[in-house]
PDB file with one MODEL, atoms N, CA, C and O in Angstrom:
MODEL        1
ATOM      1  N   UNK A   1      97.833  84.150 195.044  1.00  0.00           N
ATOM      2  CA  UNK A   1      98.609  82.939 194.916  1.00  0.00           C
ATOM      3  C   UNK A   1      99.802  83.225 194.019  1.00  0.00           C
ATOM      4  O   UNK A   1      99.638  83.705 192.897  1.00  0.00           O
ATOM      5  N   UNK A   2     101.316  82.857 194.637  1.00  0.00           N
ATOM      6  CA  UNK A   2     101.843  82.918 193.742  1.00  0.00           C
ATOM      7  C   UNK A   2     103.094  81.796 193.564  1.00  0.00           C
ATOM      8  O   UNK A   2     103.405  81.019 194.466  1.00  0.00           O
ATOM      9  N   UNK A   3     103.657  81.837 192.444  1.00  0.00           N
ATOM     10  CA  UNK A   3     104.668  80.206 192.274  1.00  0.00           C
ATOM     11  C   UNK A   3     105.722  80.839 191.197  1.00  0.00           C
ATOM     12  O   UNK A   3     105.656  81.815 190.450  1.00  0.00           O
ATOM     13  N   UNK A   4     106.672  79.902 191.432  1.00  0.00           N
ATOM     14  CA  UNK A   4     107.496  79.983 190.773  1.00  0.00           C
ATOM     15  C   UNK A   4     107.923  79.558 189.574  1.00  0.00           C
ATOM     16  O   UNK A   4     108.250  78.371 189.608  1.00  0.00           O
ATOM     17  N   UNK A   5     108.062  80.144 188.381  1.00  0.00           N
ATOM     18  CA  UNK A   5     107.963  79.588 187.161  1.00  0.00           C
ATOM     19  C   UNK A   5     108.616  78.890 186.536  1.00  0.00           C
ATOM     20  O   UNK A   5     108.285  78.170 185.593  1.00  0.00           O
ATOM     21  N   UNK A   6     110.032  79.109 187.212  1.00  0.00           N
ATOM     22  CA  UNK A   6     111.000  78.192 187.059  1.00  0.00           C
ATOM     23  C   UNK A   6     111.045  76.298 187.808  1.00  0.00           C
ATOM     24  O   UNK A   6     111.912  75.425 187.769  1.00  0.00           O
ATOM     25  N   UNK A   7     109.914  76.345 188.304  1.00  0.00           N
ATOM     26  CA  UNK A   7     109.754  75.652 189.180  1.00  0.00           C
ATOM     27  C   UNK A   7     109.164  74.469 188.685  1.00  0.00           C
ATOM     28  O   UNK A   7     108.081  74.698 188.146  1.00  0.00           O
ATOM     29  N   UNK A   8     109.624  72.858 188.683  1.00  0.00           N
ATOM     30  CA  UNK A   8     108.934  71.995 187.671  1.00  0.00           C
ATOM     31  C   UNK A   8     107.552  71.675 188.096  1.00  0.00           C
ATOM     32  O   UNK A   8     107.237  71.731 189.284  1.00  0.00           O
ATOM     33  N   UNK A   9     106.400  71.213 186.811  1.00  0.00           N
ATOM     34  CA  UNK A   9     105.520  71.301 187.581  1.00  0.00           C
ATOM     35  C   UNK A   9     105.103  69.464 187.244  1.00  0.00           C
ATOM     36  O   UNK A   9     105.497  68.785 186.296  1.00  0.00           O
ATOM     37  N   UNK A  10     104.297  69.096 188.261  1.00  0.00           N
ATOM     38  CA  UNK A  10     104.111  67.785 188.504  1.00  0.00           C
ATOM     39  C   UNK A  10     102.551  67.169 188.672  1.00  0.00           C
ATOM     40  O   UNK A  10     101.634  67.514 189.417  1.00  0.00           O
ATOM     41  N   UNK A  11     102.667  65.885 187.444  1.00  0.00           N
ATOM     42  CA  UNK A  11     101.098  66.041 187.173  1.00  0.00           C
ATOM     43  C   UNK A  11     100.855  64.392 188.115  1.00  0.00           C
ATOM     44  O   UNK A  11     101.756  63.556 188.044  1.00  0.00           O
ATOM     45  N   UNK A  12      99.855  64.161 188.764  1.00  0.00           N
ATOM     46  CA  UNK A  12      99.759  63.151 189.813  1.00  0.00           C
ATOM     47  C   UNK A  12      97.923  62.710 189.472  1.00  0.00           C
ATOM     48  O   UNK A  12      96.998  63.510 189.331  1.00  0.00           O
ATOM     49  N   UNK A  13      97.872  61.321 189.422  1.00  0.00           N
ATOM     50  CA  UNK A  13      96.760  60.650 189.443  1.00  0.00           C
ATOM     51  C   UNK A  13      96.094  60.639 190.959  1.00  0.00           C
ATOM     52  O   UNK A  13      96.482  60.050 191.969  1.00  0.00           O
ATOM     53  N   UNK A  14      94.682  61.707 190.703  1.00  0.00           N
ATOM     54  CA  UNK A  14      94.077  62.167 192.496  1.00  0.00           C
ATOM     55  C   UNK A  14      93.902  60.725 192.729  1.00  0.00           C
ATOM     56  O   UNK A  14      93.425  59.786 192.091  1.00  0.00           O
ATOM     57  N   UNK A  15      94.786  60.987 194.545  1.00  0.00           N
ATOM     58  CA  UNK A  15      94.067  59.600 195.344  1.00  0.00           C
ATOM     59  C   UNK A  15      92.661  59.401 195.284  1.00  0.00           C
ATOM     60  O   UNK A  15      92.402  58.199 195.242  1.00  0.00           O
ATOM     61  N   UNK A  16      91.470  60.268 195.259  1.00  0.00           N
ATOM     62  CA  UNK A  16      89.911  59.900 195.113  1.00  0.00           C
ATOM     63  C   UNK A  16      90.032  59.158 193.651  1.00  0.00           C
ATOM     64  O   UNK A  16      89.325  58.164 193.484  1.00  0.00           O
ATOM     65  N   UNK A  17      90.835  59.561 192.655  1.00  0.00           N
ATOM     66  CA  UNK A  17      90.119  58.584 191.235  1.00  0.00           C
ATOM     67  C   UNK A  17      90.668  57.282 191.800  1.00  0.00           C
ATOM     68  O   UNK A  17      89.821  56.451 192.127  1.00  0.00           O
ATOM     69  N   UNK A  18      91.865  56.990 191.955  1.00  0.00           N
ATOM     70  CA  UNK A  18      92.429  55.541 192.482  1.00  0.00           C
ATOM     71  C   UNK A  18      91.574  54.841 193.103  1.00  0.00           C
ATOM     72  O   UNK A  18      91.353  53.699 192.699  1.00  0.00           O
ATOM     73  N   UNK A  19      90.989  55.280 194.066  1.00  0.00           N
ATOM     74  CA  UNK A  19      89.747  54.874 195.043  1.00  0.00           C
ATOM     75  C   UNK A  19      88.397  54.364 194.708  1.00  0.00           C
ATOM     76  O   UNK A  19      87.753  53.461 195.243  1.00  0.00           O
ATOM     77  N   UNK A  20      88.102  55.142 193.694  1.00  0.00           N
ATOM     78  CA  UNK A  20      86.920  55.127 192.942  1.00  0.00           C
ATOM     79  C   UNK A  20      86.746  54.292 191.942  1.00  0.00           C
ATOM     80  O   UNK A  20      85.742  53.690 191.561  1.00  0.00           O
ATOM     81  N   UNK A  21      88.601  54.336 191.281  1.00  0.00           N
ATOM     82  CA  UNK A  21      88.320  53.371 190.103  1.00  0.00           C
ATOM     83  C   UNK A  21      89.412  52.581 190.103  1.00  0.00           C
ATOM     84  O   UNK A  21      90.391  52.675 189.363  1.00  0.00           O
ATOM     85  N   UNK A  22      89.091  51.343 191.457  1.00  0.00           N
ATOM     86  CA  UNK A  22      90.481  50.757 191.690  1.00  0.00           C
ATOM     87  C   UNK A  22      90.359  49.716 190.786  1.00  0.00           C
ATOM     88  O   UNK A  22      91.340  48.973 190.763  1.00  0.00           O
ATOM     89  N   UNK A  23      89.791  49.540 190.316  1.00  0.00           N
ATOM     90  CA  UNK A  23      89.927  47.854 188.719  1.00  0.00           C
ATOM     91  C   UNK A  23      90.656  48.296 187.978  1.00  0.00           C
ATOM     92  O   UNK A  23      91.569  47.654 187.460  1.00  0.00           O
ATOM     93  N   UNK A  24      90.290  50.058 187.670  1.00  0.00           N
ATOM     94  CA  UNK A  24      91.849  50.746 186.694  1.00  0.00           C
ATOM     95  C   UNK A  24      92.831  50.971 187.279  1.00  0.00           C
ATOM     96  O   UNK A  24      93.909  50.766 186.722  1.00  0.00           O
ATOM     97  N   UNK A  25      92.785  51.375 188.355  1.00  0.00           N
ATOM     98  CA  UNK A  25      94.093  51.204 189.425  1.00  0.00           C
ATOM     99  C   UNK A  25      94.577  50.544 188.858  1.00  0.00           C
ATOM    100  O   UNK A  25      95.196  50.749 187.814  1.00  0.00           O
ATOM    101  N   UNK A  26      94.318  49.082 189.712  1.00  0.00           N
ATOM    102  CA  UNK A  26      94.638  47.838 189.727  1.00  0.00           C
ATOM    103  C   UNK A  26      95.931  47.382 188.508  1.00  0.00           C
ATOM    104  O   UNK A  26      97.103  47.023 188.628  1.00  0.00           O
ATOM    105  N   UNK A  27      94.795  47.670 187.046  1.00  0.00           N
ATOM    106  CA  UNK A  27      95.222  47.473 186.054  1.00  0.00           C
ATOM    107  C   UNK A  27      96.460  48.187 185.657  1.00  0.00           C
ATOM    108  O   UNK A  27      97.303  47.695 184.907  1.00  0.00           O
ATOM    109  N   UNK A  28      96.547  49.545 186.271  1.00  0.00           N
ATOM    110  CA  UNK A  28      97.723  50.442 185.504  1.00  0.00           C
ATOM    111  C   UNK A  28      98.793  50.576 186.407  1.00  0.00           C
ATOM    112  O   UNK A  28      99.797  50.976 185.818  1.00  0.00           O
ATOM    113  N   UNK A  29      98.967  50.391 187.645  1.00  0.00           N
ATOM    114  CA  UNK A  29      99.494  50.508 188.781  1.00  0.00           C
ATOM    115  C   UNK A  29     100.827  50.239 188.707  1.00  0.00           C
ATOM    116  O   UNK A  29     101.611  50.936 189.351  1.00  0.00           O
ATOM    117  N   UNK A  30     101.420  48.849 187.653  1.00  0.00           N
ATOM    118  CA  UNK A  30     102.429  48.819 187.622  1.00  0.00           C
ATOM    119  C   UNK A  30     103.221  49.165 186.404  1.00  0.00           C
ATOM    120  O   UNK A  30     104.400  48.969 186.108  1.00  0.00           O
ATOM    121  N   UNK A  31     102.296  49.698 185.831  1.00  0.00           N
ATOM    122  CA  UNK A  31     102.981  50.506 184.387  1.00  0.00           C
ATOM    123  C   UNK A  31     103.976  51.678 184.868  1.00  0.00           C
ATOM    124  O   UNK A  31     104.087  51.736 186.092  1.00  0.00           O
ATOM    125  N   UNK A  32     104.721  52.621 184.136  1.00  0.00           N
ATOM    126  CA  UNK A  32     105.333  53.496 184.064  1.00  0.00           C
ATOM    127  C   UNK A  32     104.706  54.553 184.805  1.00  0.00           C
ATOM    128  O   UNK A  32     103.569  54.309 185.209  1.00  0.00           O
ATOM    129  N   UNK A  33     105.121  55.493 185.028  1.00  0.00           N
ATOM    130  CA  UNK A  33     104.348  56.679 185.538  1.00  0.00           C
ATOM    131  C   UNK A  33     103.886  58.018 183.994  1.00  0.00           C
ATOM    132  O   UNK A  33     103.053  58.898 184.211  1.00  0.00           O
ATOM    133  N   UNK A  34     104.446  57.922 182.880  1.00  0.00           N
ATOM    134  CA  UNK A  34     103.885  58.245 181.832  1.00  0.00           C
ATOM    135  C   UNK A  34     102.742  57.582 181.790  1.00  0.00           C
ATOM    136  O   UNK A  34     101.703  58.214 181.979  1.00  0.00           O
ATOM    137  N   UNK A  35     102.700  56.217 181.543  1.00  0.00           N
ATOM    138  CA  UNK A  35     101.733  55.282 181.250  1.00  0.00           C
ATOM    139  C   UNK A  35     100.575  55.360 182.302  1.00  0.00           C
ATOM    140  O   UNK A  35      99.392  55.200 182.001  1.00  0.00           O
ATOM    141  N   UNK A  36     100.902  55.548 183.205  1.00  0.00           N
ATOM    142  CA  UNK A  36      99.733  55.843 184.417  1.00  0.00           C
ATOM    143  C   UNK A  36      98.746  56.975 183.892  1.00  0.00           C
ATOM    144  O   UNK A  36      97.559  56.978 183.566  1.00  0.00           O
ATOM    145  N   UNK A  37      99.687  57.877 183.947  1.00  0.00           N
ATOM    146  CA  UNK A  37      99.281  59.363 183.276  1.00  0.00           C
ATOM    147  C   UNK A  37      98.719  59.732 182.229  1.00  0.00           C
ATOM    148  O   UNK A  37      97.873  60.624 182.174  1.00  0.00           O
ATOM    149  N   UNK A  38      99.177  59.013 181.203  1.00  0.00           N
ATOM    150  CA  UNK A  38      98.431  58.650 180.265  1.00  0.00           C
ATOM    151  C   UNK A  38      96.757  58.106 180.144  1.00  0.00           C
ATOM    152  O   UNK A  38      95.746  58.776 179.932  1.00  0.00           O
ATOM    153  N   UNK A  39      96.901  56.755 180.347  1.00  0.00           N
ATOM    154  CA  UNK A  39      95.591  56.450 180.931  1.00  0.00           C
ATOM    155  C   UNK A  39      94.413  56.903 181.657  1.00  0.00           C
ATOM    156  O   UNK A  39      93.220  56.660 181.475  1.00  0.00           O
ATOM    157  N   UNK A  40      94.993  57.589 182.487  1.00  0.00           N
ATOM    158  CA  UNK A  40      94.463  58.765 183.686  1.00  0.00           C
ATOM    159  C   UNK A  40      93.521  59.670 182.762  1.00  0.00           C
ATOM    160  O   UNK A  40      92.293  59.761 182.749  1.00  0.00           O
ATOM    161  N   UNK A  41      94.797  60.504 181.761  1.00  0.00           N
ATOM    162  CA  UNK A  41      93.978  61.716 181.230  1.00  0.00           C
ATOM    163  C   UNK A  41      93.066  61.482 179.929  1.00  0.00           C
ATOM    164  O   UNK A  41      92.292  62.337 179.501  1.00  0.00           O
ATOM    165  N   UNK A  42      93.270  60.112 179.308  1.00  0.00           N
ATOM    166  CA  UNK A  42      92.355  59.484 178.427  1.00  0.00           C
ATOM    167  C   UNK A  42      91.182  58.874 179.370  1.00  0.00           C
ATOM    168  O   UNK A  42      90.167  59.098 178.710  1.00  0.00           O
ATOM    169  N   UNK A  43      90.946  58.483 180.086  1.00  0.00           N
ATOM    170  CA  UNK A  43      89.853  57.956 181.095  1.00  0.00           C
ATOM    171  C   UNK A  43      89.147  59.423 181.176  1.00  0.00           C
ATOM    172  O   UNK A  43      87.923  59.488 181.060  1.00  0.00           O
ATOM    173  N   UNK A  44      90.031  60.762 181.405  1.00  0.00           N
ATOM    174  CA  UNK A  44      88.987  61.672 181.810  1.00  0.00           C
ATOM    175  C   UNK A  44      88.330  62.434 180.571  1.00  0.00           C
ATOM    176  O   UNK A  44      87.148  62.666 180.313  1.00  0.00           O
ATOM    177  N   UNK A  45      90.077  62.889 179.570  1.00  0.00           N
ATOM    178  CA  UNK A  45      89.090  62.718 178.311  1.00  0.00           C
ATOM    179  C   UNK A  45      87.375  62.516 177.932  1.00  0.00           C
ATOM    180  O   UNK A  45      86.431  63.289 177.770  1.00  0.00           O
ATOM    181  N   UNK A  46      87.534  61.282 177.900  1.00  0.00           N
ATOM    182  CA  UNK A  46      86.680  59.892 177.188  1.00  0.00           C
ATOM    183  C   UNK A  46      85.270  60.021 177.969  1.00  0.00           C
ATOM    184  O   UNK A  46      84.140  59.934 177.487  1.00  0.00           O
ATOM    185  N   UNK A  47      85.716  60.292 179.532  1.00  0.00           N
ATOM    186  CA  UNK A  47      84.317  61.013 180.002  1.00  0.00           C
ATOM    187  C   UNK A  47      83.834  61.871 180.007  1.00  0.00           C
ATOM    188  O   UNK A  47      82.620  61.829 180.204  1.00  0.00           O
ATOM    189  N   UNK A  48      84.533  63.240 179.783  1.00  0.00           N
ATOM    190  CA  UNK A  48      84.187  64.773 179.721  1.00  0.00           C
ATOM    191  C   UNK A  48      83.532  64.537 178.536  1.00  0.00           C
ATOM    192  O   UNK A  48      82.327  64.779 178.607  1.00  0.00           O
ATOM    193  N   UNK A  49      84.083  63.988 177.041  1.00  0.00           N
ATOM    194  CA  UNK A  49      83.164  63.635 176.053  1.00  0.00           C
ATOM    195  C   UNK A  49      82.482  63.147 175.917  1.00  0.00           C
ATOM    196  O   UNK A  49      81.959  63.408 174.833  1.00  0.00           O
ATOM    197  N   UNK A  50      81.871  62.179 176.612  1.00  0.00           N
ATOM    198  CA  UNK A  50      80.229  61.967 177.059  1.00  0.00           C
ATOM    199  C   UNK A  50      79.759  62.450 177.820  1.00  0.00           C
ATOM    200  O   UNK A  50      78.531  62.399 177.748  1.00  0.00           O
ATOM    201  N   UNK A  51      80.315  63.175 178.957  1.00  0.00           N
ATOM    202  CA  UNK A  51      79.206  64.188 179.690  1.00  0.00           C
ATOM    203  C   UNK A  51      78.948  65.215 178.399  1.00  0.00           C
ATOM    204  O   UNK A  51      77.755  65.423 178.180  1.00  0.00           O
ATOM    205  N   UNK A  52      79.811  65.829 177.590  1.00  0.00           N
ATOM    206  CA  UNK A  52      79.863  66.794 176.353  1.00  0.00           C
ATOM    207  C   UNK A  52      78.388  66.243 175.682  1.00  0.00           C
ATOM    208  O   UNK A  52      77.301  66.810 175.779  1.00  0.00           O
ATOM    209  N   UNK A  53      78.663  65.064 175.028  1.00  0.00           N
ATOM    210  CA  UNK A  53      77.612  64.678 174.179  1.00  0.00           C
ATOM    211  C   UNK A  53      76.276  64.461 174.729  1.00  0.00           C
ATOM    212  O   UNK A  53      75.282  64.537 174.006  1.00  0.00           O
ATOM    213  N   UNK A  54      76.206  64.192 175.990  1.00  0.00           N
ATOM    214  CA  UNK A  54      74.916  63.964 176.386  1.00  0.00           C
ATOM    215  C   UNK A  54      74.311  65.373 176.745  1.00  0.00           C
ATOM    216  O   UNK A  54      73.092  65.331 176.912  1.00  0.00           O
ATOM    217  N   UNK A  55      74.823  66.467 176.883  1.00  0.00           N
ATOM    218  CA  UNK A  55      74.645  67.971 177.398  1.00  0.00           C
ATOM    219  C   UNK A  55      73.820  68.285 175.930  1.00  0.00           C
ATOM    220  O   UNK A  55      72.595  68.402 175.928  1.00  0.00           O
ATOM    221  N   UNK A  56      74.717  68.419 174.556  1.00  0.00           N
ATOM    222  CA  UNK A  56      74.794  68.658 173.833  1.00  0.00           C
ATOM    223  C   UNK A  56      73.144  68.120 172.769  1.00  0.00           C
ATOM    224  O   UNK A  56      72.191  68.665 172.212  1.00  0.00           O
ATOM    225  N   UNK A  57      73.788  66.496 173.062  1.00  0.00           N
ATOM    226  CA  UNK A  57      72.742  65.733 171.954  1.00  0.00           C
ATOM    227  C   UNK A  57      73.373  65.303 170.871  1.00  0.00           C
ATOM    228  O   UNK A  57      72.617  64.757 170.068  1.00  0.00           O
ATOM    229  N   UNK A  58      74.912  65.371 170.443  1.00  0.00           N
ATOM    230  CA  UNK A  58      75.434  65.156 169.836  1.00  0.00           C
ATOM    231  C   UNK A  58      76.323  63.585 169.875  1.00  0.00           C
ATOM    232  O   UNK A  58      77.094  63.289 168.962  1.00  0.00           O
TER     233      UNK A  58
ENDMDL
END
């Protein structure tokens, strides 16, 4: 695989989470596209750290 580095790169909320979690959709949909993005990667955050803690015990 190869890409270009000069090349901008572009971060996009997957159509399956939209789908899955259309009440947050819903909710963020007409915010900014930072603000989308935002939300997005704190939602996944926030869950990787409880899948974390429950693995863990912590």
């Amino acid at each position: 695989m190869s890409f270009d580095r000069n090349e901008p790169i572009y971060l996009v909320i997957p159509d399956n989470w939209k789908e899955a979690n259309l009440n947050e959709w819903k909710g963020i949909s007409n915010k900014s596209v930072e603000s989308q993005l935002a939300y997005y990667l704190n939602w996944r955050l926030e869950r990787l750290l409880k899948s974390y803690k429950n693995i863990t015990g912590n």
